[in-house]
PDB file of C-alpha atoms and ligand atoms in Angstrom:
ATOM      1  CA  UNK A  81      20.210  21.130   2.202  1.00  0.00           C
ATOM      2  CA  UNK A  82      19.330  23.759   4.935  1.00  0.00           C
ATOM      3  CA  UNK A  83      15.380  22.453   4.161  1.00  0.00           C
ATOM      4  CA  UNK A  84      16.496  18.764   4.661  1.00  0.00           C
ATOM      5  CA  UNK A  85      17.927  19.189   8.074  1.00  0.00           C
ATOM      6  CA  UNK A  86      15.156  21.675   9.274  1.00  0.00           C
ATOM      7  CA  UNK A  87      12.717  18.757   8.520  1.00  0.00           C
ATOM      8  CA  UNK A  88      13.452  16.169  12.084  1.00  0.00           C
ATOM      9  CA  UNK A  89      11.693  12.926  10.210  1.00  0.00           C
ATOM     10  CA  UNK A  90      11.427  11.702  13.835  1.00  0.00           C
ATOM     11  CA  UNK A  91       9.461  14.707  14.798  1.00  0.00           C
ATOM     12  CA  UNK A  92       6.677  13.592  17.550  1.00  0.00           C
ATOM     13  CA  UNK A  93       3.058  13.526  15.755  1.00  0.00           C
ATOM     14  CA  UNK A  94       4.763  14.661  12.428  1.00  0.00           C
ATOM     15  CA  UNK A  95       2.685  13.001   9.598  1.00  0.00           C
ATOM     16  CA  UNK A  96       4.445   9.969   7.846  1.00  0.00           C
ATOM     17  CA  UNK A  97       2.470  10.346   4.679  1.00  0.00           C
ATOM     18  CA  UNK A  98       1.249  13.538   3.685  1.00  0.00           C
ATOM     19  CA  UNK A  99      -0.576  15.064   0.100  1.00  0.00           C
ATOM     20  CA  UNK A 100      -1.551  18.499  -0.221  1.00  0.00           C
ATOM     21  CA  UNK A 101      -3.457  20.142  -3.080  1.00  0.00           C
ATOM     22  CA  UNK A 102      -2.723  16.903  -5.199  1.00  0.00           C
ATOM     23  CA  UNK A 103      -4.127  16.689  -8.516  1.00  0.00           C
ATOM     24  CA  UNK A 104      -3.731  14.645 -11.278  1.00  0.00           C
ATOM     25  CA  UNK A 105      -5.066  14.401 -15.313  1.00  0.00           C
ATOM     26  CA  UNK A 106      -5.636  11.335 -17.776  1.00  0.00           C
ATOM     27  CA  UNK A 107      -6.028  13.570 -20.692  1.00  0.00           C
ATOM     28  CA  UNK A 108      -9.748  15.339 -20.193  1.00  0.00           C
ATOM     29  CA  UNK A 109     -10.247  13.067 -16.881  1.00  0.00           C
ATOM     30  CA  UNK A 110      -9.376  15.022 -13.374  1.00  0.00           C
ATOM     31  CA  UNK A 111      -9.154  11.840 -11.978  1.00  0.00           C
ATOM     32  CA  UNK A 112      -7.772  13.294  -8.781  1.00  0.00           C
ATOM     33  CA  UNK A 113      -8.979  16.242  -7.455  1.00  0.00           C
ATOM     34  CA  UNK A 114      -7.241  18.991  -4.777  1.00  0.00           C
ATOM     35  CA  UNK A 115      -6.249  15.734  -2.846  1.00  0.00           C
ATOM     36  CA  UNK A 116      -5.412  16.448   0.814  1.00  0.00           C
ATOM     37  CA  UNK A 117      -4.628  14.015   3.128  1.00  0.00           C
ATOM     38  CA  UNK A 118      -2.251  13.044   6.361  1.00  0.00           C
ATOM     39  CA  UNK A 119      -1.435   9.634   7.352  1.00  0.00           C
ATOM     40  CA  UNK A 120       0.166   9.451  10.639  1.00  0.00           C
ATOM     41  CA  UNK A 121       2.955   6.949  11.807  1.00  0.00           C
ATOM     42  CA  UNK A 122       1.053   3.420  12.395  1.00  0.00           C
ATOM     43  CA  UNK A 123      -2.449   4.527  11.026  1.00  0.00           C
ATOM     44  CA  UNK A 124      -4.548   1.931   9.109  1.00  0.00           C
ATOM     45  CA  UNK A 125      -6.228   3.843   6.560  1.00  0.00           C
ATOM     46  CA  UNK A 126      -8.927   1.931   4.469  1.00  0.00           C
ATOM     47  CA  UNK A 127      -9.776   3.524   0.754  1.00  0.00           C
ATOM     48  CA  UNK A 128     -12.897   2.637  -0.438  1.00  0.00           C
ATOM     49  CA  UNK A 129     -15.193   4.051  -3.392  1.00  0.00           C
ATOM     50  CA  UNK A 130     -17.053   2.962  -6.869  1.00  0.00           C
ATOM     51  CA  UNK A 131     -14.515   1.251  -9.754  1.00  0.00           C
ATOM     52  CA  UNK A 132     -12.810   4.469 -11.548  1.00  0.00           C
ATOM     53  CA  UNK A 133     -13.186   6.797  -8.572  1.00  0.00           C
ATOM     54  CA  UNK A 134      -9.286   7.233  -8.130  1.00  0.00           C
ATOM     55  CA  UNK A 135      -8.279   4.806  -5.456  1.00  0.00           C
ATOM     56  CA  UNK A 136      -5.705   3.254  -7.471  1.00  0.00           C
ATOM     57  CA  UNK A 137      -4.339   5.985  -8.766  1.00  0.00           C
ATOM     58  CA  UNK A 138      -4.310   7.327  -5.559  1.00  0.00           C
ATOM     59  CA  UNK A 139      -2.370   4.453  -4.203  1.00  0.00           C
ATOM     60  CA  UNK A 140      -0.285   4.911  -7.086  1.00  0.00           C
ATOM     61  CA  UNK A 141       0.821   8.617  -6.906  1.00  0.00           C
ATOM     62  CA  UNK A 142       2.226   7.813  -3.262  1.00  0.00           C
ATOM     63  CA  UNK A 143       5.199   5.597  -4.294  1.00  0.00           C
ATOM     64  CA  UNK A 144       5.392   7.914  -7.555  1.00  0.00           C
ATOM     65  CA  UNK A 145       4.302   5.161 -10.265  1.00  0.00           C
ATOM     66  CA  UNK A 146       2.080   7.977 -11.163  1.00  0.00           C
ATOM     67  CA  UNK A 147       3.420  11.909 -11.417  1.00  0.00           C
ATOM     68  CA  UNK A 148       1.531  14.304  -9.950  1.00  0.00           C
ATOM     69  CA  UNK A 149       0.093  17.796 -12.204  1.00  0.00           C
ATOM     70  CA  UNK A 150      -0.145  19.861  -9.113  1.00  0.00           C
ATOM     71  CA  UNK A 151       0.350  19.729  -5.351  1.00  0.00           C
ATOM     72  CA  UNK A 152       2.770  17.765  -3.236  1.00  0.00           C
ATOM     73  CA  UNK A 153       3.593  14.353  -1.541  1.00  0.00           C
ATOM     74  CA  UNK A 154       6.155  14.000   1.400  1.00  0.00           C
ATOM     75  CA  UNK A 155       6.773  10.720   2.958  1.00  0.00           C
ATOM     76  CA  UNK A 156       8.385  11.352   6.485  1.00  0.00           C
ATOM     77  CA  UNK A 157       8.495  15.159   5.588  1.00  0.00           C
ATOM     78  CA  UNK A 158      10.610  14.521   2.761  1.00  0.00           C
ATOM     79  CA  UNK A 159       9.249  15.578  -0.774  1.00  0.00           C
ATOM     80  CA  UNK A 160       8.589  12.813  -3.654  1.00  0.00           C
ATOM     81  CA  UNK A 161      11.037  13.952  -5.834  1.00  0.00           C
ATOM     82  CA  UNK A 162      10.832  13.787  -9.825  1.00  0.00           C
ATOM     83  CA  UNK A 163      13.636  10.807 -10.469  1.00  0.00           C
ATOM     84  CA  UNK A 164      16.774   9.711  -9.890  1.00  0.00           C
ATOM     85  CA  UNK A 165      18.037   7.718  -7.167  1.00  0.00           C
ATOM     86  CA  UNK A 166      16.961   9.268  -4.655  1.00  0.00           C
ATOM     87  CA  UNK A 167      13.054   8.218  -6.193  1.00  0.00           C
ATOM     88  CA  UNK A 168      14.332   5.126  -6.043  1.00  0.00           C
ATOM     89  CA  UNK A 169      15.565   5.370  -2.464  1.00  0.00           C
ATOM     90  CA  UNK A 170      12.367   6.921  -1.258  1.00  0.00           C
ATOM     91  CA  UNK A 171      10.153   4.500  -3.588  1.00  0.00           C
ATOM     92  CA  UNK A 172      12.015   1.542  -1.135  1.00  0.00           C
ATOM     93  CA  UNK A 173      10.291   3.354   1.725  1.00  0.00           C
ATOM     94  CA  UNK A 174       7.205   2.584   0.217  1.00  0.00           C
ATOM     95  CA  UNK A 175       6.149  -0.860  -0.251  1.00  0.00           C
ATOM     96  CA  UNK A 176       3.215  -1.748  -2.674  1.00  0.00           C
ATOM     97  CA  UNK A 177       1.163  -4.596  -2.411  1.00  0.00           C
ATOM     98  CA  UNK A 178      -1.100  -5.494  -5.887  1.00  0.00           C
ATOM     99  CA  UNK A 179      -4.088  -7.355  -6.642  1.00  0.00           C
ATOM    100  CA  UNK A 180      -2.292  -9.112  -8.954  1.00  0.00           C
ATOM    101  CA  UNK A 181       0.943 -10.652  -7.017  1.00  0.00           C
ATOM    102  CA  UNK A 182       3.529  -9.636 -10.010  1.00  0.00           C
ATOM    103  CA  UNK A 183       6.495 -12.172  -8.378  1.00  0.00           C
ATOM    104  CA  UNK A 184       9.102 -12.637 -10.806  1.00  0.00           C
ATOM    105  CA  UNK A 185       8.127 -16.381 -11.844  1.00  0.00           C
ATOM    106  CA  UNK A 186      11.539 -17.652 -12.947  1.00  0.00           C
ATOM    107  CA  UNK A 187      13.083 -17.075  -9.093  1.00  0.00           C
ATOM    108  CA  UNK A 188      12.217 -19.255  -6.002  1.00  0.00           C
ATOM    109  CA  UNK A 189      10.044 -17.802  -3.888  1.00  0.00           C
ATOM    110  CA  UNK A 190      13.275 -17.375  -1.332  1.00  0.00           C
ATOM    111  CA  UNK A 191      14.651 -15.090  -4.428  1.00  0.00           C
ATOM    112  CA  UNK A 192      12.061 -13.041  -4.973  1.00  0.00           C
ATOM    113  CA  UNK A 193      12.603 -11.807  -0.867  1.00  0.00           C
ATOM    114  CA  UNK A 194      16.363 -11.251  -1.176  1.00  0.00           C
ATOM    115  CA  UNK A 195      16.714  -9.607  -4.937  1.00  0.00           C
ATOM    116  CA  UNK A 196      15.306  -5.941  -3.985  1.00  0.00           C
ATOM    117  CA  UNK A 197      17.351  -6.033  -0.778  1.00  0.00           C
ATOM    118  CA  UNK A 198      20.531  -6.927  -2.628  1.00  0.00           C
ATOM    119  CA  UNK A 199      19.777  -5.023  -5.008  1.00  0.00           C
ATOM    120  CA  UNK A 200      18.207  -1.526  -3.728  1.00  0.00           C
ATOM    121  CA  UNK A 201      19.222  -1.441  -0.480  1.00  0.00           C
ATOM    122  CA  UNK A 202      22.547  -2.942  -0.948  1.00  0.00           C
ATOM    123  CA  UNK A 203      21.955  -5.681   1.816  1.00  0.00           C
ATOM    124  CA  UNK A 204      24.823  -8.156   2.014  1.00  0.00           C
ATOM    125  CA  UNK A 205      23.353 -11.544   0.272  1.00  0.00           C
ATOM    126  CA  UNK A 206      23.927 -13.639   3.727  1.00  0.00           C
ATOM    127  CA  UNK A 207      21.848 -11.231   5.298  1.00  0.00           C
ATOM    128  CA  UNK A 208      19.269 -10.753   3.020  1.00  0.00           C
ATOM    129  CA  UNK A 209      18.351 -14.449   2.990  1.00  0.00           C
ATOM    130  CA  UNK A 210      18.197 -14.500   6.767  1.00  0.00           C
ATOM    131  CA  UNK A 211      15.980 -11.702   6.579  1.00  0.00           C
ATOM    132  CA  UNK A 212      13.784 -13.665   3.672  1.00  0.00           C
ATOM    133  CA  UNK A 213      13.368 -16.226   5.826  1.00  0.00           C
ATOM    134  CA  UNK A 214      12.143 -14.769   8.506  1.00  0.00           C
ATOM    135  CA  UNK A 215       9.628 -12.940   6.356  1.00  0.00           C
ATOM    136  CA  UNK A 216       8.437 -15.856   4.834  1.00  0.00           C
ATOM    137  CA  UNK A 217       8.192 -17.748   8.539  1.00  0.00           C
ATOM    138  CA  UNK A 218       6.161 -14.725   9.804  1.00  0.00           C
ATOM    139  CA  UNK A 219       3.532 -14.733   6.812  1.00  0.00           C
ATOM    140  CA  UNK A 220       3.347 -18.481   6.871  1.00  0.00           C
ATOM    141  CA  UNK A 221       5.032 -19.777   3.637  1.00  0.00           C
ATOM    142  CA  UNK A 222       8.533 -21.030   5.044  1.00  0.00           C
ATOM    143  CA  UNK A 223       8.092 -24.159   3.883  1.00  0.00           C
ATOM    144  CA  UNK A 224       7.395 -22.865   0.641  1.00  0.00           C
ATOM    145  CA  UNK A 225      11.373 -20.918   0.364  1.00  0.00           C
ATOM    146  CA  UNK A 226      12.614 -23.145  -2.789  1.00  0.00           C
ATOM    147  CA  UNK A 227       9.970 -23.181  -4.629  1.00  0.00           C
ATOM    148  CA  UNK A 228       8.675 -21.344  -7.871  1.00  0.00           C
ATOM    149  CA  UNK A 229       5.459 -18.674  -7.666  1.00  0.00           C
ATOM    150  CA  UNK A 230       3.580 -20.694  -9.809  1.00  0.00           C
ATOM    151  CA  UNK A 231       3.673 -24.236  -7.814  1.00  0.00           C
ATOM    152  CA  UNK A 232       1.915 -21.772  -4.830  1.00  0.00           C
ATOM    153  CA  UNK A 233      -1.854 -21.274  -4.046  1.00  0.00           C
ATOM    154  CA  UNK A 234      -3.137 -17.589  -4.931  1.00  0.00           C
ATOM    155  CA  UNK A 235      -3.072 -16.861  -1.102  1.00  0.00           C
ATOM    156  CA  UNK A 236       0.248 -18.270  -0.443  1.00  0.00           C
ATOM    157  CA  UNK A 237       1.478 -16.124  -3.293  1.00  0.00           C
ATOM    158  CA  UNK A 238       0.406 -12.746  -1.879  1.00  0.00           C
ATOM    159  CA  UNK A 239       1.949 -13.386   1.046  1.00  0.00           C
ATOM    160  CA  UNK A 240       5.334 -13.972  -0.824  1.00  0.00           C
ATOM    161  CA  UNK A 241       4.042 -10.467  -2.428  1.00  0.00           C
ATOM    162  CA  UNK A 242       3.606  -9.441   1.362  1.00  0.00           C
ATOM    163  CA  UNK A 243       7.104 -10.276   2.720  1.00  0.00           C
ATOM    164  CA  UNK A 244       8.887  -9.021  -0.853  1.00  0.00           C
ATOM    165  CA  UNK A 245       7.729  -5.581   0.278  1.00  0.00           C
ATOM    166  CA  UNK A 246       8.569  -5.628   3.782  1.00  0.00           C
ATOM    167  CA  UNK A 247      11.651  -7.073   3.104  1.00  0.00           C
ATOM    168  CA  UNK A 248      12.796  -3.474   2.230  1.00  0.00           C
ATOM    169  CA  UNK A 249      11.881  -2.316   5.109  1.00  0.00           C
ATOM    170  CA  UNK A 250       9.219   0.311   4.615  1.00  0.00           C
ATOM    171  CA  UNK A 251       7.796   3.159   6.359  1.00  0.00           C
ATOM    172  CA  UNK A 252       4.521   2.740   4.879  1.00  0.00           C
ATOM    173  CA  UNK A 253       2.649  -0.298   3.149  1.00  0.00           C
ATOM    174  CA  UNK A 254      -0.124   0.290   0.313  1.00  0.00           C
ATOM    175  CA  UNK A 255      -2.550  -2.237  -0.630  1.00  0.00           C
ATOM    176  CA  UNK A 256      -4.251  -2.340  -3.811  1.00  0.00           C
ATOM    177  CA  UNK A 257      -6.959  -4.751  -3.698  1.00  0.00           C
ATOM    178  CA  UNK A 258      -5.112  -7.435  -2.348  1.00  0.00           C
ATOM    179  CA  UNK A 259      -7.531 -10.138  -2.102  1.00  0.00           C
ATOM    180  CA  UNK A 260      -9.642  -9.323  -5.039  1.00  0.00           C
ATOM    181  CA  UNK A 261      -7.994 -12.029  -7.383  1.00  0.00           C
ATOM    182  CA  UNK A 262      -7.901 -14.790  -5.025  1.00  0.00           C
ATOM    183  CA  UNK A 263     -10.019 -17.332  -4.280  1.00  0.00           C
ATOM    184  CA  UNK A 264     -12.773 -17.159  -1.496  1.00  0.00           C
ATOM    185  CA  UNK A 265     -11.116 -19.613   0.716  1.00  0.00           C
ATOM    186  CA  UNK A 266      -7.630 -17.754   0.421  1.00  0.00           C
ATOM    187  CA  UNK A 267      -8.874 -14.340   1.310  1.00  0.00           C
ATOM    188  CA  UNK A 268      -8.929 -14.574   4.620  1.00  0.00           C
ATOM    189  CA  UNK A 269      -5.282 -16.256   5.462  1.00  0.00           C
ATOM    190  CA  UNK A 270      -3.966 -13.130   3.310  1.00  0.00           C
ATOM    191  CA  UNK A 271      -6.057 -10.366   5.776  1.00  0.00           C
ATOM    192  CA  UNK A 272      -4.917 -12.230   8.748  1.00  0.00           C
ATOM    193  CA  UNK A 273      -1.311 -11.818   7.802  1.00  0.00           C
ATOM    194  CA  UNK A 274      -2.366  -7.495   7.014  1.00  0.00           C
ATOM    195  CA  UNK A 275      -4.275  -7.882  10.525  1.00  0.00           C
ATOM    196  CA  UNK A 276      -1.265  -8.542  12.205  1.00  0.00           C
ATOM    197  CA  UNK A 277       0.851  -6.364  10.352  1.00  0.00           C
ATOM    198  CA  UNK A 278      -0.799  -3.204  11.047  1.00  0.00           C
ATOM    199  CA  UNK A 279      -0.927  -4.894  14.662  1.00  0.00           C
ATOM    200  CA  UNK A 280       2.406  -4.653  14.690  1.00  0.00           C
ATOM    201  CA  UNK A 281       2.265  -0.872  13.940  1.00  0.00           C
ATOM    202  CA  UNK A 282       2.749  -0.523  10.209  1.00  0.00           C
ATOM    203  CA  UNK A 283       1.504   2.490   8.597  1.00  0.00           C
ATOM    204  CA  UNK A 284      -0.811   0.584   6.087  1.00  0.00           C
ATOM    205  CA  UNK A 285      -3.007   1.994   2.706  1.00  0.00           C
ATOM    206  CA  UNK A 286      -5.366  -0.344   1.581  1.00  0.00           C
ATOM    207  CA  UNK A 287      -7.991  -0.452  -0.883  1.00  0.00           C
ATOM    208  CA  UNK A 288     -10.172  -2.883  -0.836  1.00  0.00           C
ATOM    209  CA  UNK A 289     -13.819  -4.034  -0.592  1.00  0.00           C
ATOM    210  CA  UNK A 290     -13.682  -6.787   2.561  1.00  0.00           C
ATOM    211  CA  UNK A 291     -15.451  -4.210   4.614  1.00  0.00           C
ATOM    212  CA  UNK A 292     -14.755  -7.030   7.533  1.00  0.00           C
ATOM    213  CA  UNK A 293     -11.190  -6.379   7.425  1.00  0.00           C
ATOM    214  CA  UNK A 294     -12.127  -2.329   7.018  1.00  0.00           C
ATOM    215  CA  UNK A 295     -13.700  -2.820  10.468  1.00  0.00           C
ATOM    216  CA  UNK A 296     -11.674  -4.704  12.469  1.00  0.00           C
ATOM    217  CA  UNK A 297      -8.306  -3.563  11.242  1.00  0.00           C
ATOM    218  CA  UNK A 298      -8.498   0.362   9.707  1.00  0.00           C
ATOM    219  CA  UNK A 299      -8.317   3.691  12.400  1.00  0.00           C
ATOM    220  CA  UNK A 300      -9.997   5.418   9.273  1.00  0.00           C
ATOM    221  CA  UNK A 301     -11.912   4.630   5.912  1.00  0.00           C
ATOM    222  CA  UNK A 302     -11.820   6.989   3.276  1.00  0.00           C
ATOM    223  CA  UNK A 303     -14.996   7.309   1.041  1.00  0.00           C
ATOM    224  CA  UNK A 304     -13.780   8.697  -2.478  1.00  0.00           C
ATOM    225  CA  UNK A 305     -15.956   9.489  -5.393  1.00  0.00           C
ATOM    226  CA  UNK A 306     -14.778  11.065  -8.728  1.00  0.00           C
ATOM    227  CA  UNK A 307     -11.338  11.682  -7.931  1.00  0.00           C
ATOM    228  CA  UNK A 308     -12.672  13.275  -4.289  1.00  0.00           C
ATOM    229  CA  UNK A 309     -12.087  12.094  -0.652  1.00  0.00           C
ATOM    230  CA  UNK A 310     -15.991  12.641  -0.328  1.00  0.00           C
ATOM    231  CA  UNK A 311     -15.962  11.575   3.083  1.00  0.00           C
ATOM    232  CA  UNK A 312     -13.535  10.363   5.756  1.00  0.00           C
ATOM    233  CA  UNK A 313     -14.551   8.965   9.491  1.00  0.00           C
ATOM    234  CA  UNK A 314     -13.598   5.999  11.832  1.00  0.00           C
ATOM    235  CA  UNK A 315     -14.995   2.754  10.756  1.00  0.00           C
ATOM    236  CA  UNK A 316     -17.675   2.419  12.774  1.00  0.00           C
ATOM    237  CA  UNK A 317     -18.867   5.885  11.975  1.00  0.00           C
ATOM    238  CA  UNK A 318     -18.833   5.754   8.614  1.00  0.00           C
ATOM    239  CA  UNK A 319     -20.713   2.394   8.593  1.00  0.00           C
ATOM    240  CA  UNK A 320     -22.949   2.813  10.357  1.00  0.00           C
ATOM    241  CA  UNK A 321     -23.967   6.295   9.813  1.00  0.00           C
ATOM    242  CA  UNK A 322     -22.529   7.298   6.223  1.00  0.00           C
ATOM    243  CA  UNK A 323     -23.118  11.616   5.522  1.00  0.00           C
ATOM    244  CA  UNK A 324     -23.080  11.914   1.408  1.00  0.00           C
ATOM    245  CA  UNK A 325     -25.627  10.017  -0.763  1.00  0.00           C
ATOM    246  CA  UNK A 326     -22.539   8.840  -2.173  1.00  0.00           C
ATOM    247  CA  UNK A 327     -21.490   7.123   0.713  1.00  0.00           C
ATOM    248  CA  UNK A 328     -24.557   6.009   1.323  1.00  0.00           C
ATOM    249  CA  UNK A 329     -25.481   4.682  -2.309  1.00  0.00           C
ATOM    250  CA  UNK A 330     -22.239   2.722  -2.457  1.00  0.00           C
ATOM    251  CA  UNK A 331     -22.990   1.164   0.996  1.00  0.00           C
ATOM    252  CA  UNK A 332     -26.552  -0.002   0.242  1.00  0.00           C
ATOM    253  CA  UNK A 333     -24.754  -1.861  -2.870  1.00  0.00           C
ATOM    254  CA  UNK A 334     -22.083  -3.763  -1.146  1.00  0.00           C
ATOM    255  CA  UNK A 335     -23.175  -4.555   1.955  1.00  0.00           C
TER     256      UNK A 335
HETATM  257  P1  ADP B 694     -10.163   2.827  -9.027  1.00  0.00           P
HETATM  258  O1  ADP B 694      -8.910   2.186  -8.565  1.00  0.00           O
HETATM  259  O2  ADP B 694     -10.879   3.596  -7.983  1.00  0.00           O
HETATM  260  O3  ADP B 694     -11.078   1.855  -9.721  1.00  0.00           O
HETATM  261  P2  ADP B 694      -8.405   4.129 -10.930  1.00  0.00           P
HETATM  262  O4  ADP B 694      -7.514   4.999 -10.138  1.00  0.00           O
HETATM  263  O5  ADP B 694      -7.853   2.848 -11.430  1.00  0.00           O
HETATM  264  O6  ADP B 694      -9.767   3.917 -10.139  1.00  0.00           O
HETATM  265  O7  ADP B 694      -8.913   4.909 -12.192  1.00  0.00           O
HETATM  266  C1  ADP B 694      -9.565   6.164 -12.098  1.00  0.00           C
HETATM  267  C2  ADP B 694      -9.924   6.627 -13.487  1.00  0.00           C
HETATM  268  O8  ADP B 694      -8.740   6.889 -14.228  1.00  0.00           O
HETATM  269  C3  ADP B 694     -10.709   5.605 -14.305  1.00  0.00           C
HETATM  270  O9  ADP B 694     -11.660   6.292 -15.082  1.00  0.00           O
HETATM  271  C4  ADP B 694      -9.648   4.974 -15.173  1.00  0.00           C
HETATM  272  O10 ADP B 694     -10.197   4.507 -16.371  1.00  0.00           O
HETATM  273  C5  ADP B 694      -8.696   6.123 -15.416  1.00  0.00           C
HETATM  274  N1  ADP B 694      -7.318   5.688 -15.609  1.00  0.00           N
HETATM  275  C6  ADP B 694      -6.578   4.979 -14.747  1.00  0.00           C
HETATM  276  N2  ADP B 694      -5.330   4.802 -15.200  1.00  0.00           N
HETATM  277  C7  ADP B 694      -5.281   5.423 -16.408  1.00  0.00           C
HETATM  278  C8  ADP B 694      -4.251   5.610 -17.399  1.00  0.00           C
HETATM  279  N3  ADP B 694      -3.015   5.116 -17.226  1.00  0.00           N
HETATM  280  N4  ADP B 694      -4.573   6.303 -18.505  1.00  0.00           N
HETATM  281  C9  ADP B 694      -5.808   6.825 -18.686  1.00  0.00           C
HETATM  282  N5  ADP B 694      -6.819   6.692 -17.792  1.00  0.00           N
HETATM  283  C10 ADP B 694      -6.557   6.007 -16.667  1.00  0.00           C
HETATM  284 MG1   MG B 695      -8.278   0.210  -8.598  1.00  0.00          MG
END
């Protein structure tokens, strides 16, 4: 209890997100390695790296879909804990955003925005479908409130995915490869609507390999490697003058 209080969430400059001396197993794979790593309060961080280097697992560990072997995660200075409700609780704080959109297909797109606020946060229903459709209005898919996921484009269906998470009202969003399963021409409408969120001051992690949006929109990138952060800088640093081989290697592939 005494630790709780001591800890002033609202603390100026206090990290929102932050893992120290993380690691984590599959079996024989370290597949994350003495992770350590601050996120302050509106901070755009972009995680980028070679397929199997961690990133989703990464993501994963922060809203506790993954345990952790060794080390610690707070979010807002408060610890991750093991279970319980007050997981869930914290887990609310942190919204999660997947490449593939995982809406529940038998509600109305309306339905998937108010459940987890009825639901988890114990939001009167009235309110929570005010709230819904607000979120839907500010990612662009108001007119779409009554219908089903599947009778939505692939882009129009992320940004359901979008406003489902903030509808819980989270300190911090994480992106796992949003765009990655739409098509081309759908890409863009969804990283406008992440653009303007972390405009808007959201603490945002996103993995993802639209090094366009990783420029415009991210205060960091994160280069990881086998389970490592191998290399962190601003954007336009690490573009344009990458330090490891790594770094370097994966940028001569992708861009
Ligand atoms: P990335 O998102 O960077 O592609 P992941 O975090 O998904 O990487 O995976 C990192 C490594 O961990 C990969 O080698 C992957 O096969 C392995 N891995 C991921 N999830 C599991 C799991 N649930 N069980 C066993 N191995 C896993
Ligand atoms: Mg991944």
């Amino acid at each position: 209890m005494t630790e709780s209080f001591a800890r002033d969430s609202s603390a100026a400059n206090a990290p929102l997100v932050v893992l120290s001396g993380v690691n984590k197993h599959f079996g024989a794979l370290h597949v994350l390695q003495d992770i350590n790593l601050e996120i302050a309060q509106g901070e755009v961080v972009v995680l980028i790296g070679p397929s199997g280097s961690g990133k989703s697992t990464l993501c994963r560990t922060i809203n506790r879909l993954e345990t952790v072997d060794s080390g610690t995660i707070t979010i807002d200075g408060r610890p991750l804990p093991a279970e319980g409700r007050e997981l869930a609780r914290l887990r609310a704080e942190v919204g999660m955003v997947f490449q593939s959109f995982n809406l529940f297909a038998h509600k109305t797109v309306l339905e998937n925005v108010v459940l987890g606020q009825v639901k988890v946060r114990k939001i009167n229903r009235d309110r929570a479908v005010r709230t819904a459709r607000e979120l839907l209005e500010r990612v662009g898919v108001g007119a779409q409130a009554d219908k089903f996921p599947a009778q939505l484009s692939g882009g129009q269906q992320q940004r359901v995915a979008i406003a489902r998470a903030l509808a819980m009202n989270p300190k911090v969003m994480l992106f796992d490869e949003p765009t990655s399963a739409l098509d081309p021409e759908m890409i863009n409408e969804v990283l406008e609507v992440m653009r303007q969120l972390a405009a808007d001051g959201m603490t945002m992690v996103v993995v993802t390999h639209e090094m366009g949006f990783a420029r415009s929109a991210a205060n960091r990138v994160l280069f990881m490697a086998d389970g490592r952060i191998v290399e962190q800088n601003t954007p336009e640093a690490f573009f344009t003058a990458p330090r490891s081989d790594r770094a370097k290697d994966f940028l001569s592939k992708i861009l």
